[in-house]
mmCIF file of C-alpha atoms and ligand atoms in Angstrom:
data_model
loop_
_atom_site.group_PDB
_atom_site.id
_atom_site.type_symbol
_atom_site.label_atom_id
_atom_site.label_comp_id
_atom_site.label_asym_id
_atom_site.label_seq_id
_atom_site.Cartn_x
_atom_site.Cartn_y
_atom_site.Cartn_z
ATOM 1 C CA UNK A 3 75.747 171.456 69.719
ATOM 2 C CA UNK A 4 78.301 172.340 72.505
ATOM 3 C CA UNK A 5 81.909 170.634 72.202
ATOM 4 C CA UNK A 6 83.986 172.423 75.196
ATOM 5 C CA UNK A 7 87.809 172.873 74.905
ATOM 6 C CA UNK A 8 90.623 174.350 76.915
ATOM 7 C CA UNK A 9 93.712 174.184 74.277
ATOM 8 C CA UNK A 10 93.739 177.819 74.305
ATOM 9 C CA UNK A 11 95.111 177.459 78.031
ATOM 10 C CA UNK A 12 98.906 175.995 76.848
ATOM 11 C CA UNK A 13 101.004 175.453 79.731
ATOM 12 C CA UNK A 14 104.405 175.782 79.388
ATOM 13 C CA UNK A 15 106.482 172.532 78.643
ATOM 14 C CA UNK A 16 109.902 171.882 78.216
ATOM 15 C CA UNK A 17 110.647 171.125 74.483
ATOM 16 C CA UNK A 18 111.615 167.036 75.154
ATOM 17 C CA UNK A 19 108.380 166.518 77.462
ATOM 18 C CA UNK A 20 106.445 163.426 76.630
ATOM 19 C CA UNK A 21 102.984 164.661 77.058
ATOM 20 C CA UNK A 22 101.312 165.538 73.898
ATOM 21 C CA UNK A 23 99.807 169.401 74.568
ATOM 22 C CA UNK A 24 99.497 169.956 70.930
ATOM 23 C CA UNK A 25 96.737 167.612 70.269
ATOM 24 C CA UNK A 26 94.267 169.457 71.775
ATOM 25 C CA UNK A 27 94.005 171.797 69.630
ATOM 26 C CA UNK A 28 94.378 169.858 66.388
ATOM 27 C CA UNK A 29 91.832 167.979 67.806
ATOM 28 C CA UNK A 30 89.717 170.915 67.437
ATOM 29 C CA UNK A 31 90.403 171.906 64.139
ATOM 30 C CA UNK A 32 90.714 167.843 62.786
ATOM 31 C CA UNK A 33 86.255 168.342 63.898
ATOM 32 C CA UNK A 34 86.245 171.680 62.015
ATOM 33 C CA UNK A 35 87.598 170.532 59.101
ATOM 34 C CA UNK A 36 85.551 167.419 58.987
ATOM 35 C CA UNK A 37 82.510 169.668 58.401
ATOM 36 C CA UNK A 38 79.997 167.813 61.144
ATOM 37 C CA UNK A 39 80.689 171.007 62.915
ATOM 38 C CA UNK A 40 80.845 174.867 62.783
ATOM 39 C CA UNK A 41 82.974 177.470 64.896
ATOM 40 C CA UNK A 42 80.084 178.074 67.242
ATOM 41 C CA UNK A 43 79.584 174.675 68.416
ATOM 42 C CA UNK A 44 83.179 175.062 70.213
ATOM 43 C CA UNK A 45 83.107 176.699 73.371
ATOM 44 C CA UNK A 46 85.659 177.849 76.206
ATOM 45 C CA UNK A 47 84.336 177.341 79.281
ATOM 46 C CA UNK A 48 84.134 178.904 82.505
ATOM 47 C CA UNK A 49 86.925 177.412 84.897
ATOM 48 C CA UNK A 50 86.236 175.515 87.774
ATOM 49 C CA UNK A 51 86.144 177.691 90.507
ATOM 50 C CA UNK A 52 86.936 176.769 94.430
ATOM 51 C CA UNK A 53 83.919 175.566 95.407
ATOM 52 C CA UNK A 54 83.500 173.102 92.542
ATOM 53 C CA UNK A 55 87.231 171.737 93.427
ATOM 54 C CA UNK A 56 86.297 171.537 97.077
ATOM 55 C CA UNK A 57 83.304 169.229 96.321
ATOM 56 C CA UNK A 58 86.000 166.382 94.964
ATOM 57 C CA UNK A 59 89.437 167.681 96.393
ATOM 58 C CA UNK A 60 90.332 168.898 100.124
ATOM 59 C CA UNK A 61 90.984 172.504 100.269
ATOM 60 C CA UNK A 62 94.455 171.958 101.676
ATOM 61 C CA UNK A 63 95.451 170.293 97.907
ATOM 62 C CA UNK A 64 93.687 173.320 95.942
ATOM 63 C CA UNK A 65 95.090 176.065 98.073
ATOM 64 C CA UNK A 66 98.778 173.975 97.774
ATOM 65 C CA UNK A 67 98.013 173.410 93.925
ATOM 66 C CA UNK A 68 96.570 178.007 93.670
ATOM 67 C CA UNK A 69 99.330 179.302 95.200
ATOM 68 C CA UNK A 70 102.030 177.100 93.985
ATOM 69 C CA UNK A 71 103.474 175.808 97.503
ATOM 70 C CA UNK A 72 103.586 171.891 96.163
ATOM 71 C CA UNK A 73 106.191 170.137 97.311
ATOM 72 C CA UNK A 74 108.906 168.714 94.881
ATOM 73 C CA UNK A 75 107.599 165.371 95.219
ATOM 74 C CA UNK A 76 104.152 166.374 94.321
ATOM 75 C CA UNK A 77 105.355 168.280 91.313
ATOM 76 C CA UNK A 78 107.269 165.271 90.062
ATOM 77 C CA UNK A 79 104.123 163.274 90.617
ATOM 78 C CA UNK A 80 101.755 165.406 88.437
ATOM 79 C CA UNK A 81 104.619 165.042 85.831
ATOM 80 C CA UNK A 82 104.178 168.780 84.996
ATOM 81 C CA UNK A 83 106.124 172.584 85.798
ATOM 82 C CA UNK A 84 104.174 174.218 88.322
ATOM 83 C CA UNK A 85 103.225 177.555 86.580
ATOM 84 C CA UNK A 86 99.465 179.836 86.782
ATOM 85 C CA UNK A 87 98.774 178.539 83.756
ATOM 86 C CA UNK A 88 99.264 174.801 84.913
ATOM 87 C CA UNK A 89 96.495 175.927 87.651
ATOM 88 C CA UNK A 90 94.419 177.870 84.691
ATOM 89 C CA UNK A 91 94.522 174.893 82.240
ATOM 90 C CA UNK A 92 93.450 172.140 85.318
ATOM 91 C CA UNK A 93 90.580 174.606 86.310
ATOM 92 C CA UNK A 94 89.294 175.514 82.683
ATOM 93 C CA UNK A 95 89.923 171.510 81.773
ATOM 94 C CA UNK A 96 87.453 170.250 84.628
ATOM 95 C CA UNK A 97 85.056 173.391 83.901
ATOM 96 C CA UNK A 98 84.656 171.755 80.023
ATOM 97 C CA UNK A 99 83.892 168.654 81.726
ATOM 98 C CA UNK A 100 81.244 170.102 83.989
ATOM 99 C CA UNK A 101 79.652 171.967 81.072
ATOM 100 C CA UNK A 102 79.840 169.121 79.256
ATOM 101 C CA UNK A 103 77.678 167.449 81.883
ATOM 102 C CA UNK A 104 75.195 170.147 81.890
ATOM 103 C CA UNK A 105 74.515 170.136 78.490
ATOM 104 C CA UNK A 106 74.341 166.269 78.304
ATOM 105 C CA UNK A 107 71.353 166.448 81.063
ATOM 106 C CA UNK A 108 69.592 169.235 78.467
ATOM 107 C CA UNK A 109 70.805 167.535 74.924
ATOM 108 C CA UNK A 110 71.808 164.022 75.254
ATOM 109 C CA UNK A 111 75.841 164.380 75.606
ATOM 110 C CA UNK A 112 78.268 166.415 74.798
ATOM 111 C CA UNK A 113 82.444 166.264 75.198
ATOM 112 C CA UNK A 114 85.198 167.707 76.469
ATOM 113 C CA UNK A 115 88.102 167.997 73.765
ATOM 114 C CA UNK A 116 90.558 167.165 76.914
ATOM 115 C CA UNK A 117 89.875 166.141 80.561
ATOM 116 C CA UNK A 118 89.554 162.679 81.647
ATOM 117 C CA UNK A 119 92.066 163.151 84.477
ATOM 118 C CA UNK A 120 91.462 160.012 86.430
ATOM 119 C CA UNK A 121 94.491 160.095 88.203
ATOM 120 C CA UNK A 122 94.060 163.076 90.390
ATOM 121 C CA UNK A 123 93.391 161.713 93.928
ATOM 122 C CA UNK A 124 91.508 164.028 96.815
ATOM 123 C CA UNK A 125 94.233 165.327 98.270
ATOM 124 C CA UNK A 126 97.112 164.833 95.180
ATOM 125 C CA UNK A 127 97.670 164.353 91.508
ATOM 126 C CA UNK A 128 99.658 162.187 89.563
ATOM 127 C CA UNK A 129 100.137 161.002 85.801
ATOM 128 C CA UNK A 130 99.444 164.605 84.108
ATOM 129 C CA UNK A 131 96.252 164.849 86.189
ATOM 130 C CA UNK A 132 95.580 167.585 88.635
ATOM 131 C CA UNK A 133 92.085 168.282 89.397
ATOM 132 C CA UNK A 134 89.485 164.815 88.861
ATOM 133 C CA UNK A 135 87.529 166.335 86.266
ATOM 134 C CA UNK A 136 84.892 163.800 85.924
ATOM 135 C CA UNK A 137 84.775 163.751 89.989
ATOM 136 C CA UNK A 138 84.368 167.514 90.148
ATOM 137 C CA UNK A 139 81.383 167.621 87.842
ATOM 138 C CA UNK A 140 79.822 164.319 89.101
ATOM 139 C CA UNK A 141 79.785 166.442 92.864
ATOM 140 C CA UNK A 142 78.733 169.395 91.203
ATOM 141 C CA UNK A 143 75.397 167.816 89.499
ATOM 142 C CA UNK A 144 74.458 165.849 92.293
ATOM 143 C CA UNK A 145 74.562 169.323 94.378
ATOM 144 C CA UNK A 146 73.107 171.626 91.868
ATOM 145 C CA UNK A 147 71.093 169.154 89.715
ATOM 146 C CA UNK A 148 70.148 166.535 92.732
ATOM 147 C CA UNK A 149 71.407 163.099 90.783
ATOM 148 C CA UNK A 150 71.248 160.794 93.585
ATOM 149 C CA UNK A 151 73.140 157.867 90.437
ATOM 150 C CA UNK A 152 76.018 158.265 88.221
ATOM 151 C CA UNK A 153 78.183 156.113 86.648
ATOM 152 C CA UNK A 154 81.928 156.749 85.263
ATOM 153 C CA UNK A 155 82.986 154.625 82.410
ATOM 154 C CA UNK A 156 86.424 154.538 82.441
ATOM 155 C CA UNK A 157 88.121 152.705 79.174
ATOM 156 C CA UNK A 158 91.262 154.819 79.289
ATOM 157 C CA UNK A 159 94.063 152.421 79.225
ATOM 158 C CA UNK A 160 95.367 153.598 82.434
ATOM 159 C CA UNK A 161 93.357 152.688 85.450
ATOM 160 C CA UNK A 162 91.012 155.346 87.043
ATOM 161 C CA UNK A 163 92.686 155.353 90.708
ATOM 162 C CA UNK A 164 91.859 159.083 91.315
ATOM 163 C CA UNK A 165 87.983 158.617 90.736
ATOM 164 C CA UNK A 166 88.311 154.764 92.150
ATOM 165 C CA UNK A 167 89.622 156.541 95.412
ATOM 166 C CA UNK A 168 87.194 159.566 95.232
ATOM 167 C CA UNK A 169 83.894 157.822 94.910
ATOM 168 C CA UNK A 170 85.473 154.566 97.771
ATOM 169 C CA UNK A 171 82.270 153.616 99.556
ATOM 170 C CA UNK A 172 80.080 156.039 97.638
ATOM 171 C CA UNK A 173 76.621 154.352 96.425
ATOM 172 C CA UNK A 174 75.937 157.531 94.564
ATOM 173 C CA UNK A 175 78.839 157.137 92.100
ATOM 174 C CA UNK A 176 79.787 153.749 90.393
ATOM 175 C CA UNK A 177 83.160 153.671 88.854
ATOM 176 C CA UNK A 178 83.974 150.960 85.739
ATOM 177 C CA UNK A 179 86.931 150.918 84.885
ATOM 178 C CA UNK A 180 88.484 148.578 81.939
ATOM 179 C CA UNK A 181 92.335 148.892 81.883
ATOM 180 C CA UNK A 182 95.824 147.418 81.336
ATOM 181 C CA UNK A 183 97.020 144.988 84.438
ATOM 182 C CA UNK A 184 100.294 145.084 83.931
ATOM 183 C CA UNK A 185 100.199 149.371 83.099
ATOM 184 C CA UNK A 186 100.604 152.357 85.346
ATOM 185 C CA UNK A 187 99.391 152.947 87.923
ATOM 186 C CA UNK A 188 101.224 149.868 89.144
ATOM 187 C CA UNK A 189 99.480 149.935 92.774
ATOM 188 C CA UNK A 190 95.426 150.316 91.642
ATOM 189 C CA UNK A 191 92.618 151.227 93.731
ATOM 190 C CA UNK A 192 89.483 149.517 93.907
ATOM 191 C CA UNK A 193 86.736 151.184 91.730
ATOM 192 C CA UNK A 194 83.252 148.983 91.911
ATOM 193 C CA UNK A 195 84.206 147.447 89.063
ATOM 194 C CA UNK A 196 87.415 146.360 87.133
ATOM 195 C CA UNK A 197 88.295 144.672 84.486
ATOM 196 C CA UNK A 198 92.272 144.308 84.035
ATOM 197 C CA UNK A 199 93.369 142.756 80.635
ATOM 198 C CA UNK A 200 96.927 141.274 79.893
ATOM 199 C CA UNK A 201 99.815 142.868 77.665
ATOM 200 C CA UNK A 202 98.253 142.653 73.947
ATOM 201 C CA UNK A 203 94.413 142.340 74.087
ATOM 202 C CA UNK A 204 93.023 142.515 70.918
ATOM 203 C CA UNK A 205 89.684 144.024 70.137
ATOM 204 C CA UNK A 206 87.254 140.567 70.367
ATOM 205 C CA UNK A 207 88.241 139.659 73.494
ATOM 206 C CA UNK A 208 88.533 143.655 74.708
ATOM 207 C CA UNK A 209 85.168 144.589 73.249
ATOM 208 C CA UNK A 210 83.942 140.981 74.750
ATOM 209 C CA UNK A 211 84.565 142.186 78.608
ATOM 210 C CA UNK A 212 84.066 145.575 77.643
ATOM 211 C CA UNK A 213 80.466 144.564 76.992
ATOM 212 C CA UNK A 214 80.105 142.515 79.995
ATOM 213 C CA UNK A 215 81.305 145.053 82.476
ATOM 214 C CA UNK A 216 79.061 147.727 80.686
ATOM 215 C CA UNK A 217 76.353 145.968 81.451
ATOM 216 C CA UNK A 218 76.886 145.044 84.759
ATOM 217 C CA UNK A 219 77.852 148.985 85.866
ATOM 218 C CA UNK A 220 74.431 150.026 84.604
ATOM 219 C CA UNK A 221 72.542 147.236 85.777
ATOM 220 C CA UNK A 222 74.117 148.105 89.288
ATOM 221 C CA UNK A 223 73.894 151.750 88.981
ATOM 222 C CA UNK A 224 70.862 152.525 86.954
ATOM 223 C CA UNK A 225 72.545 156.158 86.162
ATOM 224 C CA UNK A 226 70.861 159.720 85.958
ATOM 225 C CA UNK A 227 73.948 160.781 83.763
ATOM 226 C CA UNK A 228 77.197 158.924 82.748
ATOM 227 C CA UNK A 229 80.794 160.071 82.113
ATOM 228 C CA UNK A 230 82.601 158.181 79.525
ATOM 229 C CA UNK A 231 86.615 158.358 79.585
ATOM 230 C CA UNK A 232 87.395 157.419 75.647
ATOM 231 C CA UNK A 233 91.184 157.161 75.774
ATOM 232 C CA UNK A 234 92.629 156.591 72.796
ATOM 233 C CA UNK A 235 95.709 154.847 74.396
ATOM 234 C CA UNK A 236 94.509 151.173 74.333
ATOM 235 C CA UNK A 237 95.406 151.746 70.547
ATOM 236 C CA UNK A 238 98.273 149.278 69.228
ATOM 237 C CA UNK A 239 99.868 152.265 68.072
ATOM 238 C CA UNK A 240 100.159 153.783 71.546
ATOM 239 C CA UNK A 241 103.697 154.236 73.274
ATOM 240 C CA UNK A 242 102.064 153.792 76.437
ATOM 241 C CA UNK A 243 99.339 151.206 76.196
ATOM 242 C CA UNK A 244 100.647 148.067 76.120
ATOM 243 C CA UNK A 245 96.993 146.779 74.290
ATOM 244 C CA UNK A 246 96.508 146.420 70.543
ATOM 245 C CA UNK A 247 93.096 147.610 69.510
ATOM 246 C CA UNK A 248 92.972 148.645 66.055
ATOM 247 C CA UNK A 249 91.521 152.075 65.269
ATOM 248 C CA UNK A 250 88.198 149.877 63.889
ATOM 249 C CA UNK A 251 88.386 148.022 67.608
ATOM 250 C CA UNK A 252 88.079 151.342 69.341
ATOM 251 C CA UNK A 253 85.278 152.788 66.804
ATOM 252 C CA UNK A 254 83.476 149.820 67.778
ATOM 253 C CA UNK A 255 84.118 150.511 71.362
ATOM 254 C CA UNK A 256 82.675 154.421 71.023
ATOM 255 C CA UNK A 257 79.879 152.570 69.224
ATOM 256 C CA UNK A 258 79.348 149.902 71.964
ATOM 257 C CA UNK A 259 79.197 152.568 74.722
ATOM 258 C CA UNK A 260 77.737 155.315 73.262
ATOM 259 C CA UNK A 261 75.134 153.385 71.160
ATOM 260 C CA UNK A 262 74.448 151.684 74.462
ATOM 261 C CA UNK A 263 73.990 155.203 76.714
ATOM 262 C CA UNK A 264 72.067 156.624 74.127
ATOM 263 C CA UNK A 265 69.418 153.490 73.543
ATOM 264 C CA UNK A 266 69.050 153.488 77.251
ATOM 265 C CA UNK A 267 68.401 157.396 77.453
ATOM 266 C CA UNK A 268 71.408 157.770 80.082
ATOM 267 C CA UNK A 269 73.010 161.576 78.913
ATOM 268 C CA UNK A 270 76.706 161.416 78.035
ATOM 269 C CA UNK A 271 79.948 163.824 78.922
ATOM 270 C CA UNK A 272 82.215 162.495 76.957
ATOM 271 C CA UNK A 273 85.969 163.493 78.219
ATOM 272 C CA UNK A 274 89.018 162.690 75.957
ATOM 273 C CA UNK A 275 91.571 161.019 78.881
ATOM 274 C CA UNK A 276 95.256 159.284 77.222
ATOM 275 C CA UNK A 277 96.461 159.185 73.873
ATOM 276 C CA UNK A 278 100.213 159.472 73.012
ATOM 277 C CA UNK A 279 100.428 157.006 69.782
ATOM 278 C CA UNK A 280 103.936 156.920 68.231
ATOM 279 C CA UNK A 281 102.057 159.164 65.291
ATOM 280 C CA UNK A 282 100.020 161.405 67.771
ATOM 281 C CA UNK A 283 97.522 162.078 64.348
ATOM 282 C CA UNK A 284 96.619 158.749 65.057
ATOM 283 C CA UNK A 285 95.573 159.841 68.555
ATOM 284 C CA UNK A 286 93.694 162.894 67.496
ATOM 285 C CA UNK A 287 91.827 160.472 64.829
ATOM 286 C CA UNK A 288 90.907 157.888 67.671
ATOM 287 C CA UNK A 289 89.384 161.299 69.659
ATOM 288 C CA UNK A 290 87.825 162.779 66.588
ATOM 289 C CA UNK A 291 85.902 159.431 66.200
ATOM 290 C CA UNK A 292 84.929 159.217 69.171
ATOM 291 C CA UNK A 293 83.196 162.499 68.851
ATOM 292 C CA UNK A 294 81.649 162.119 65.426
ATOM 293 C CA UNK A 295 80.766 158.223 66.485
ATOM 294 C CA UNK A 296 78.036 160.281 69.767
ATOM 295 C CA UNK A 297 77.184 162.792 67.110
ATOM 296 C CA UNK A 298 76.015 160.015 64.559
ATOM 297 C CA UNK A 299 74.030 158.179 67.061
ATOM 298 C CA UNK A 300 72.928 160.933 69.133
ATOM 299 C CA UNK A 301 72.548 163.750 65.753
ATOM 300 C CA UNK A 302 69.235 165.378 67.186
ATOM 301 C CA UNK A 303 69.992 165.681 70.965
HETATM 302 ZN ZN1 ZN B 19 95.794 156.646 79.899
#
């Protein structure tokens, strides 16, 4: 097995910042300890180099983004310090989902222990997201793999604007996306299909449409491959979700998904996206299920 992971690329963060860098790497260690997994199924991977970013972003952005000429405005934006190992992290980040992708074409799936940055646009970023990671590796196996269908199963709590924008008018790339109405971002784009649920959704009705729109994304895109976005933040325990599934509602949603991928024979790259519970451990549990959940129902891939 082949989990990929980037928390040994920290950027720098002031000490009061609200995004949760830490978890990444007790993500990591929450899988080792489990036992489902050994140190050599964890592996760094190569970054995402210019002409992978090209494929999903303009040049203009990456050069701006390389060489650190952003503008204020776009720094305040992304949410994060400008720094090389900002640009390092976003390039090794949307390299683990690429390799993820590649390995789920050989094995089945496999998962990035970060990514999910749905919130990166073409030519900007926003909401801790700088490079589309599931947009640069959806590009990159359609050029080097020729998949003419892929779908992007997007249940972060946050809709997936970036990759809604990206793939606009693209029949090679459906985007689902299953999100808070009333959460950031507070303009959305259109992705092929959404599904916006109201301040407090519980897990029947979530899991309900959840099913629905899963259904209708593959029945309209009859994938080659699939990325899955498994936020953690539609958890009730989330500061920023404004749902309440219960940590049983969202095993049930890695179980609806993946159990649903898998039966079908679609390959999975799982990317982590959102999470920032009041008690991140709670967070890193929701991820590490998610993970062990596609390992259970996928154990020979
Ligand atoms: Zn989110």
């Amino acid at each position: 097995m082949s989990l990929f992971y980037s928390d040994v690329f920290v950027l720098p963060l002031p000490s009061h910042h609200r995004f949760p860098m830490g978890k990444y790497a007790r993500l990591r260690e929450r899988l080792l300890a489990e036992g489902t997994f050994g140190e050599d199924d964890f592996r760094i991977p190569e970054p995402a180099d210019d002409a992978a970013v090209t494929r999903a972003h303009c040049p203009a952005y990456l050069g701006r983004v390389a060489r650190g000429e952003l503008t204020a405005a776009e720094i305040r934006a992304i949410g994060f310090p400008w720094s090389e190992r900002m640009v390092e992290r976003s390039r090794r980040s949307s390299g683990a989902t690429l390799a993820a992708a590649r390995e789920a074409l050989t094995r089945g799936w496999s998962a990035n222990l970060a990514g999910g940055t749905h919130h990166a646009f073409r030519d900007r970023g926003e909401g801790f997201c700088v490079f589309n990671d599931a947009a640069i590796a959806a590009r990159a196996l359609q050029a080097e793999a020729g998949l003419q269908r892929i779908v992007v199963i997007d249940c972060d709590v946050h809709q997936g604007n970036g990759t809604a924008s990206i793939f606009a008018g693209d029949e090679s790339v459906f985007t689902f996306s299953i999100h808070g109405a009333r959460n950031f971002p507070f303009a959305k784009e259109a992705s092929d299909l959404d599904i916006e649920l109201a301040d407090g959704t519980g897990d029947e009705e979530y899991l309900w449409h959840l099913e629905r729109g899963l259904d209708e994304a593959l029945e309209h895109s009859r994938p080659q491959l699939a990325f899955y976005l498994a936020g953690a933040d539609p958890y009730e325990g989330d500061r920023l979700g404004r749902l309440k599934l219960t940590m049983r509602g969202l095993a049930r949603r890695d179980e609806l998904v993946l159990g649903t991928l898998i039966r079908r024979g679609i390959p999975v790259a799982i990317a982590m996206a959102g999470g920032y519970a009041h008690d991140i451990e709670d967070s890193i549990r929701i991820h590490a299920n998610t993970i062990l959940t596609a390992e259970e129902l996928c154990p020979t891939c």
